[in-house]
XYZ file of N, CA and C in Angstrom:
372
model
N 78.541 123.872 108.299
C 79.381 122.792 108.777
C 79.057 122.539 110.243
N 78.641 121.339 110.618
C 78.233 121.080 111.990
C 79.391 121.089 112.980
N 80.614 120.998 112.527
C 81.753 120.851 113.424
C 82.312 122.179 113.896
N 82.200 123.200 113.094
C 82.765 124.482 113.502
C 82.291 125.587 112.573
N 82.129 126.730 113.143
C 81.881 127.918 112.350
C 83.189 128.234 111.626
N 83.115 128.603 110.365
C 84.324 128.857 109.575
C 85.225 129.894 110.228
N 84.677 130.802 110.995
C 85.498 131.835 111.629
C 86.322 131.290 112.793
N 85.971 130.110 113.315
C 86.710 129.542 114.439
C 87.705 128.470 114.022
N 87.812 128.166 112.745
C 88.744 127.133 112.277
C 90.163 127.677 112.341
N 91.024 126.965 113.088
C 92.429 127.351 113.213
C 93.282 126.687 112.140
N 93.020 125.402 111.890
C 93.763 124.631 110.886
C 92.812 123.626 110.263
N 92.949 123.430 108.972
C 92.179 122.399 108.268
C 93.145 121.694 107.330
N 93.261 120.355 107.478
C 94.208 119.584 106.675
C 93.583 118.266 106.254
N 93.934 117.834 105.048
C 93.570 116.481 104.658
C 94.431 115.530 105.472
N 93.845 114.438 105.913
C 94.560 113.487 106.768
C 94.000 112.093 106.543
N 94.736 111.118 107.002
C 94.303 109.727 106.940
C 94.373 109.147 108.340
N 93.229 108.709 108.846
C 93.158 108.100 110.181
C 93.656 106.667 110.074
N 94.474 106.247 111.030
C 95.067 104.910 111.048
C 94.408 104.072 112.150
N 93.224 103.492 111.908
C 92.507 102.800 112.992
C 93.137 101.484 113.425
N 94.039 100.909 112.629
C 94.656 99.637 113.003
C 95.818 99.792 113.979
N 96.245 101.017 114.245
C 97.344 101.224 115.178
C 96.876 100.870 116.590
N 97.792 100.409 117.440
C 97.409 100.078 118.824
C 96.829 101.292 119.540
N 95.816 101.054 120.368
C 95.141 102.088 121.169
C 94.612 103.244 120.322
N 94.173 102.957 119.093
C 93.682 104.002 118.192
C 92.305 104.524 118.576
N 91.567 103.757 119.361
C 90.217 104.162 119.738
C 89.190 103.894 118.660
N 89.562 103.121 117.640
C 88.657 102.873 116.512
C 87.361 102.212 116.933
N 87.412 101.314 117.908
C 86.182 100.634 118.329
C 85.192 101.609 118.953
N 85.677 102.758 119.426
C 84.801 103.769 120.013
C 84.209 104.709 118.973
N 84.865 104.879 117.830
C 84.418 105.888 116.873
C 83.920 105.328 115.543
N 84.196 104.052 115.250
C 83.739 103.453 113.996
C 82.741 102.341 114.323
N 81.473 102.517 113.956
C 80.464 101.499 114.258
C 80.829 100.143 113.660
N 80.774 99.086 114.479
C 81.056 97.735 114.008
C 82.507 97.490 113.654
N 83.437 98.228 114.246
C 84.859 98.116 113.906
C 85.401 96.735 114.226
N 86.137 96.161 113.268
C 86.874 94.919 113.467
C 88.349 95.230 113.255
N 89.188 94.845 114.189
C 90.617 95.109 114.046
C 91.182 94.305 112.881
N 92.397 94.650 112.454
C 93.014 93.965 111.318
C 93.179 92.481 111.599
N 93.345 92.100 112.865
C 93.473 90.684 113.208
C 92.160 89.945 112.971
N 91.030 90.660 113.032
C 89.716 90.042 112.856
C 89.262 90.023 111.402
N 89.854 90.883 110.569
C 89.441 90.952 109.169
C 90.198 89.923 108.343
N 89.658 89.604 107.187
C 90.290 88.620 106.305
C 91.515 89.179 105.609
N 91.479 90.442 105.279
C 92.571 91.061 104.552
C 93.740 91.359 105.487
N 94.971 90.990 105.081
C 96.134 91.291 105.922
C 96.556 92.759 105.837
N 95.958 93.524 104.911
C 96.317 94.929 104.741
C 95.732 95.778 105.854
N 96.430 96.833 106.174
C 95.936 97.795 107.154
C 94.835 98.639 106.536
N 93.893 99.028 107.367
C 92.830 99.917 106.928
C 93.249 101.347 107.215
N 93.005 102.236 106.262
C 93.254 103.656 106.434
C 92.003 104.394 105.988
N 91.612 105.404 106.740
C 90.398 106.153 106.456
C 90.776 107.582 106.073
N 90.553 107.925 104.821
C 90.863 109.275 104.351
C 89.824 110.267 104.816
N 90.289 111.459 105.148
C 89.354 112.477 105.614
C 90.028 113.816 105.804
N 89.455 114.590 106.707
C 89.957 115.934 106.951
C 89.989 116.196 108.461
N 91.116 116.752 108.919
C 91.246 117.203 110.302
C 90.938 118.693 110.341
N 90.097 119.093 111.276
C 89.768 120.503 111.462
C 90.003 120.836 112.921
N 90.892 121.790 113.159
C 91.182 122.226 114.513
C 90.437 123.519 114.804
N 89.648 123.500 115.876
C 88.991 124.700 116.380
C 89.609 124.986 117.758
N 89.296 126.094 118.384
C 89.867 126.356 119.706
C 89.511 125.308 120.763
N 88.423 124.567 120.569
C 87.984 123.594 121.564
C 88.165 122.142 121.169
N 88.106 121.819 119.864
C 88.051 120.421 119.421
C 88.886 120.206 118.168
N 89.517 119.026 118.109
C 90.174 118.561 116.893
C 89.228 117.536 116.266
N 88.599 117.912 115.144
C 87.610 117.054 114.488
C 88.257 116.256 113.369
N 87.823 114.992 113.216
C 88.173 114.213 112.027
C 86.859 113.829 111.372
N 86.788 114.063 110.081
C 85.594 113.694 109.325
C 86.039 112.944 108.087
N 85.557 111.699 107.937
C 85.908 110.880 106.782
C 85.335 111.502 105.512
N 86.056 111.336 104.419
C 85.559 111.810 103.131
C 84.340 110.992 102.725
N 83.403 111.572 101.998
C 82.183 110.850 101.624
C 82.430 109.597 100.784
N 83.561 109.526 100.094
C 83.824 108.382 99.219
C 84.399 107.180 99.956
N 84.726 107.311 101.234
C 85.302 106.184 101.966
C 84.220 105.194 102.360
N 84.610 103.943 102.488
C 83.668 102.899 102.877
C 83.379 102.915 104.373
N 84.302 103.449 105.146
C 84.175 103.467 106.598
C 83.728 104.850 107.047
N 82.709 104.910 107.870
C 82.232 106.186 108.417
C 82.967 106.439 109.723
N 83.779 107.447 109.739
C 84.522 107.802 110.950
C 84.490 109.320 111.108
N 83.557 109.793 111.891
C 83.456 111.214 112.200
C 83.520 111.335 113.720
N 84.548 112.022 114.216
C 84.689 112.139 115.660
C 85.485 113.378 116.022
N 85.336 113.794 117.260
C 86.049 114.954 117.765
C 86.878 114.591 118.980
N 88.054 115.205 119.074
C 88.935 115.021 120.217
C 89.022 116.375 120.934
N 88.462 116.488 122.143
C 88.518 117.771 122.850
C 89.975 118.191 123.081
N 90.289 119.417 122.769
C 91.654 119.923 122.915
C 92.105 119.821 124.364
N 91.202 120.045 125.317
C 91.577 119.964 126.729
C 91.924 118.548 127.173
N 91.499 117.523 126.407
C 91.802 116.126 126.732
C 93.121 115.657 126.112
N 93.692 116.455 125.223
C 94.944 116.073 124.568
C 96.092 116.278 125.547
N 96.842 115.205 125.796
C 97.957 115.241 126.728
C 99.275 115.460 125.985
N 99.403 114.823 124.814
C 100.672 114.885 124.091
C 100.428 114.672 122.603
N 101.254 115.314 121.798
C 101.283 115.095 120.352
C 102.703 114.679 120.000
N 102.828 113.605 119.219
C 104.149 113.096 118.853
C 104.265 112.953 117.351
N 105.412 113.321 116.837
C 105.746 113.068 115.434
C 106.320 111.661 115.386
N 105.543 110.706 114.866
C 105.985 109.310 114.776
C 106.208 108.917 113.317
N 106.663 109.877 112.528
C 106.905 109.656 111.103
C 108.041 108.676 110.905
N 107.954 107.955 109.795
C 109.064 107.112 109.373
C 109.074 107.083 107.847
N 110.224 107.431 107.296
C 110.336 107.515 105.846
C 109.427 108.604 105.301
N 108.681 108.258 104.264
C 107.770 109.226 103.651
C 106.413 109.294 104.350
N 106.174 108.410 105.286
C 104.895 108.410 106.016
C 104.977 109.399 107.165
N 104.342 110.536 106.993
C 104.350 111.610 107.999
C 103.179 111.395 108.948
N 103.464 110.905 110.144
C 102.429 110.529 111.103
C 102.506 111.373 112.361
N 101.335 111.681 112.905
C 101.245 112.356 114.192
C 100.331 111.511 115.085
N 100.806 111.255 116.308
C 100.019 110.500 117.289
C 99.515 111.489 118.334
N 98.206 111.450 118.574
C 97.564 112.316 119.562
C 97.226 111.444 120.762
N 97.770 111.755 121.924
C 97.502 110.975 123.131
C 96.500 111.735 123.994
N 95.414 111.040 124.359
C 94.368 111.628 125.198
C 94.522 111.148 126.639
N 93.903 111.856 127.567
C 93.953 111.469 128.988
C 93.452 110.048 129.203
N 92.508 109.610 128.400
C 91.923 108.279 128.552
C 92.865 107.165 128.113
N 93.997 107.514 127.486
C 94.943 106.500 127.010
C 94.776 106.179 125.537
N 93.718 106.673 124.918
C 93.514 106.456 123.494
C 94.541 107.269 122.717
N 95.099 106.670 121.659
C 96.135 107.330 120.870
C 95.817 107.265 119.377
N 94.870 108.076 118.895
C 94.603 108.077 117.461
C 95.829 108.601 116.706
N 96.118 107.980 115.579
C 97.270 108.357 114.757
C 96.777 108.756 113.379
N 97.355 109.832 112.845
C 96.942 110.366 111.552
C 98.146 110.543 110.637
N 97.953 110.228 109.378
C 98.921 110.526 108.334
C 98.582 111.918 107.841
N 99.528 112.854 107.960
C 99.246 114.238 107.605
C 100.554 114.926 107.223
N 100.518 115.759 106.197
C 101.698 116.516 105.814
C 101.814 117.744 106.693
N 103.026 118.187 106.944
C 103.245 119.363 107.773
C 103.074 119.073 109.240
N 103.604 117.947 109.702
C 103.434 117.526 111.089
C 103.930 118.577 112.088
N 105.142 119.130 111.944
C 105.598 120.111 112.950
C 104.667 121.330 113.081
N 104.211 121.868 111.952
C 103.302 123.019 112.012
C 101.945 122.634 112.588
N 101.485 121.426 112.289
C 100.222 120.947 112.837
C 100.329 120.822 114.359
N 101.424 120.236 114.838
C 101.628 120.092 116.283
C 101.685 121.464 116.949
N 102.371 122.412 116.334
C 102.448 123.777 116.879
C 101.063 124.404 117.005
N 100.220 124.216 115.987
C 98.870 124.792 116.018
C 98.039 124.192 117.150
N 98.118 122.884 117.336
C 97.362 122.236 118.418
C 97.908 122.683 119.772
N 99.220 122.795 119.883
C 99.822 123.247 121.154
C 99.374 124.673 121.492
N 99.283 125.536 120.474
C 98.799 126.901 120.711
C 97.349 126.881 121.201
N 96.521 126.008 120.604
C 95.121 125.904 121.032
C 95.040 125.385 122.478
N 95.899 124.430 122.820
C 95.923 123.903 124.193
C 96.343 124.986 125.177
N 97.340 125.787 124.813
C 97.839 126.840 125.694
C 96.792 127.936 125.903
N 95.923 128.135 124.923
C 94.917 129.198 125.005
C 93.754 128.833 125.905
N 93.634 127.567 126.272
C 92.504 127.150 127.135
C 92.682 127.602 128.560
């Protein structure tokens, strides 16, 4: 696995990246990204994949079956805040970086996920 040695993986979860959310950073991580306002479909785009937390980086890797290629890493030292922005059955976590980018992910177990990232941040 190019993202992390299996011995350094702290958490691995299936997740869905929400690139249509404001300040998601999608234009930086998805080649040729067009926002929902630019696309013909009024539906939001969601990219299924997997979040892998290592002591240094929070990686997102899109599943091979998705149409959109979105593989990127968020350095743990650049993470300023994690917020539970869930509503109803949609369990969402927003990751805020120093640069102002705020990628949002649909993921189950938001409180435990936030705790794991906070522990990794504290260990730096």
